[in-house]
Short mmCIF file of C-alpha atoms in Angstrom, two decimals:
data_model
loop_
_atom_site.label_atom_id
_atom_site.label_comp_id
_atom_site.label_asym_id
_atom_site.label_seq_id
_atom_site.Cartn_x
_atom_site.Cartn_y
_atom_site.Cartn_z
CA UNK A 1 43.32 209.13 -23.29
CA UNK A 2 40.13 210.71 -24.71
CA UNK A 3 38.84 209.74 -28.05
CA UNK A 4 39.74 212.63 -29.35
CA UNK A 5 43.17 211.53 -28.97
CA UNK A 6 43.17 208.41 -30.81
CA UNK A 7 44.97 207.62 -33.78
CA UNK A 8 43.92 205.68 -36.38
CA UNK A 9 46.27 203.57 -38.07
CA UNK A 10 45.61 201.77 -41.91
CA UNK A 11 47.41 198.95 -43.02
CA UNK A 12 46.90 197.81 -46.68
CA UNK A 13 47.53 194.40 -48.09
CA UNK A 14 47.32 191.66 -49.91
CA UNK A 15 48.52 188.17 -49.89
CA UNK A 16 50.89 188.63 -47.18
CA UNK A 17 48.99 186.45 -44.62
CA UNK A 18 52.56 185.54 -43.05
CA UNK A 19 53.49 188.90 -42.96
CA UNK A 20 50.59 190.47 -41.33
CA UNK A 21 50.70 189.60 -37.53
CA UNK A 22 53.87 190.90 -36.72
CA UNK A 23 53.06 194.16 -38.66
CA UNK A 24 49.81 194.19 -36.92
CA UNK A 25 51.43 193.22 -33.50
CA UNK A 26 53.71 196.15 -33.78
CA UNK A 27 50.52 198.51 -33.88
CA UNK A 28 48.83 196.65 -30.97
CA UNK A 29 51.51 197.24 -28.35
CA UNK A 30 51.81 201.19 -29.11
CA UNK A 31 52.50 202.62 -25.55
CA UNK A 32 49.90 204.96 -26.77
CA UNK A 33 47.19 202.76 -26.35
CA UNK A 34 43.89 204.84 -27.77
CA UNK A 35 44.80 202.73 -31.56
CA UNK A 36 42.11 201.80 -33.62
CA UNK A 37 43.89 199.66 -36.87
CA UNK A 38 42.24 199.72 -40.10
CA UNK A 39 43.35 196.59 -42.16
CA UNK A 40 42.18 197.08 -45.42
CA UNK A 41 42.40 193.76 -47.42
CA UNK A 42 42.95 194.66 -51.81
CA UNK A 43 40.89 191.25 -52.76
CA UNK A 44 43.74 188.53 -51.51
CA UNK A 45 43.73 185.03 -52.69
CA UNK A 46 45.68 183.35 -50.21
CA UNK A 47 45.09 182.95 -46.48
CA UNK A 48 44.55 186.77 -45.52
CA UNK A 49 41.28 186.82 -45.01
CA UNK A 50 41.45 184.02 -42.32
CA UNK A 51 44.39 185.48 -40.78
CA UNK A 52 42.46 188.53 -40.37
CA UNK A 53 39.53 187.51 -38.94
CA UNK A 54 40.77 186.00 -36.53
CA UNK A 55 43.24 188.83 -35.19
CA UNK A 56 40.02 190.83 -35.10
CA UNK A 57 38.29 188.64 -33.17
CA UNK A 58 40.30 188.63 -30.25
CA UNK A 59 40.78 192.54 -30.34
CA UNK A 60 38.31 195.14 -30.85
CA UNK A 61 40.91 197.88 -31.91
CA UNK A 62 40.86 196.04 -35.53
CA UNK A 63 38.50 196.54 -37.86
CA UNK A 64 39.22 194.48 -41.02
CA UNK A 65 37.45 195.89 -44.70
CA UNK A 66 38.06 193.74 -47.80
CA UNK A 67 37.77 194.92 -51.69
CA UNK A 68 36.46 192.39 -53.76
CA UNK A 69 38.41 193.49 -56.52
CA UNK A 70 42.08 194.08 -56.24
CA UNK A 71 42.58 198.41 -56.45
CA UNK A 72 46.00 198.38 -54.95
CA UNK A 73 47.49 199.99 -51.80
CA UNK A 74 46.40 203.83 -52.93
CA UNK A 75 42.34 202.34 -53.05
CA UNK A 76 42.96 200.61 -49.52
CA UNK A 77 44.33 203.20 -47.97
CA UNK A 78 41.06 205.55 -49.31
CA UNK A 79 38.92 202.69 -47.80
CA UNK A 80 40.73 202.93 -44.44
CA UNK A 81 40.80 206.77 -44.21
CA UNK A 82 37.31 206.92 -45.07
CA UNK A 83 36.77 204.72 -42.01
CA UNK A 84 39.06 206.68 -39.65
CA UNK A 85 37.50 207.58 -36.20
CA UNK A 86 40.57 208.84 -34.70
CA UNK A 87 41.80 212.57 -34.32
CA UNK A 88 45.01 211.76 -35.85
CA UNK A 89 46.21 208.90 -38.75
CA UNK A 90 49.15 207.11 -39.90
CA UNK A 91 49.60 204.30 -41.52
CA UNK A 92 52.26 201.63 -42.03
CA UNK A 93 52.73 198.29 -44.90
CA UNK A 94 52.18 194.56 -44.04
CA UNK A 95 55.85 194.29 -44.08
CA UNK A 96 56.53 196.68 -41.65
CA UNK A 97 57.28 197.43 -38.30
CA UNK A 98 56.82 199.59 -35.61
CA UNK A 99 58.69 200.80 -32.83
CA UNK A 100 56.79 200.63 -29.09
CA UNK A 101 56.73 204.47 -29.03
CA UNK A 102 56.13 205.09 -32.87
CA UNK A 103 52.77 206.67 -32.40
CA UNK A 104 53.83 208.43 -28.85
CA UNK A 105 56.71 210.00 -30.88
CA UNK A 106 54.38 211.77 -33.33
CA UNK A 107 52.02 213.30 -31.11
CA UNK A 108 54.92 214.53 -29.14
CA UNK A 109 56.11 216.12 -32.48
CA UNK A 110 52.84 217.14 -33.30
CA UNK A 111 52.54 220.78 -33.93
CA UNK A 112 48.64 222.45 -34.27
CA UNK A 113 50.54 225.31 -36.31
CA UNK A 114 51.31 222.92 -38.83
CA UNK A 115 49.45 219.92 -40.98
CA UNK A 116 51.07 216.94 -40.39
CA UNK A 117 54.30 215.05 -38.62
CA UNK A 118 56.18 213.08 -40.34
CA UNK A 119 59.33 210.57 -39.71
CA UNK A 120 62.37 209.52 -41.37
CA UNK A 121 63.30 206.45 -39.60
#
């Protein structure tokens, strides 16, 4: 894949350091591989900001931002959209999960004629 075909995906949070790398993990092994994750961290007080730093240490497909002061998921996801490289973005919540082929599945929905994809499952 080219990088014009890579999706950035955001992933607020805060204080959900047990949480984070199984949502994280479920980004990572995309069968679409061209990911970059952008883990936006709203200022949290617990162990989050280890946890982080060391899932983006031993991948470079996640880059980790942190607010100093909590703003709440609508500011994080700003800070991570801001930061987007890829073509295409989605996102998903530190206490989700996605499917292997999530990502795959929208750019094979993907349409040019229209603005965006979006699922319901």
């Amino acid at each position: 894949m080219s990088a014009l075909e890579r999706v950035s995906v955001y992933l607020p949070t805060r204080n959900r350091s047990a949480l984070l790398p199984r949502a994280i993990d479920s980004v990572l092994r995309q069968d679409h591989t061209e990911i970059e994750l952008l883990v936006v961290d709203d200022a949290s007080t617990d162990t989050t900001p280890e946890v982080l730093a060391g899932i983006a240490a031993s991948d470079s497909r996640v880059r980790v931002f942190r607010q100093e002061r909590q703003g709440g998921a609508p500011a994080a996801r700003n800070v991570a959209l801001r930061a987007a490289t890829g073509r295409y973005v989605t996102g998903i919540d530190d206490d989700d999960e996605m499917l292997p082929q999530h990502v795959s599945s929208l750019l094979r929905a993907f349409d040019p004629r229209h603005a965006f994809v979006c699922s319901g499952a």
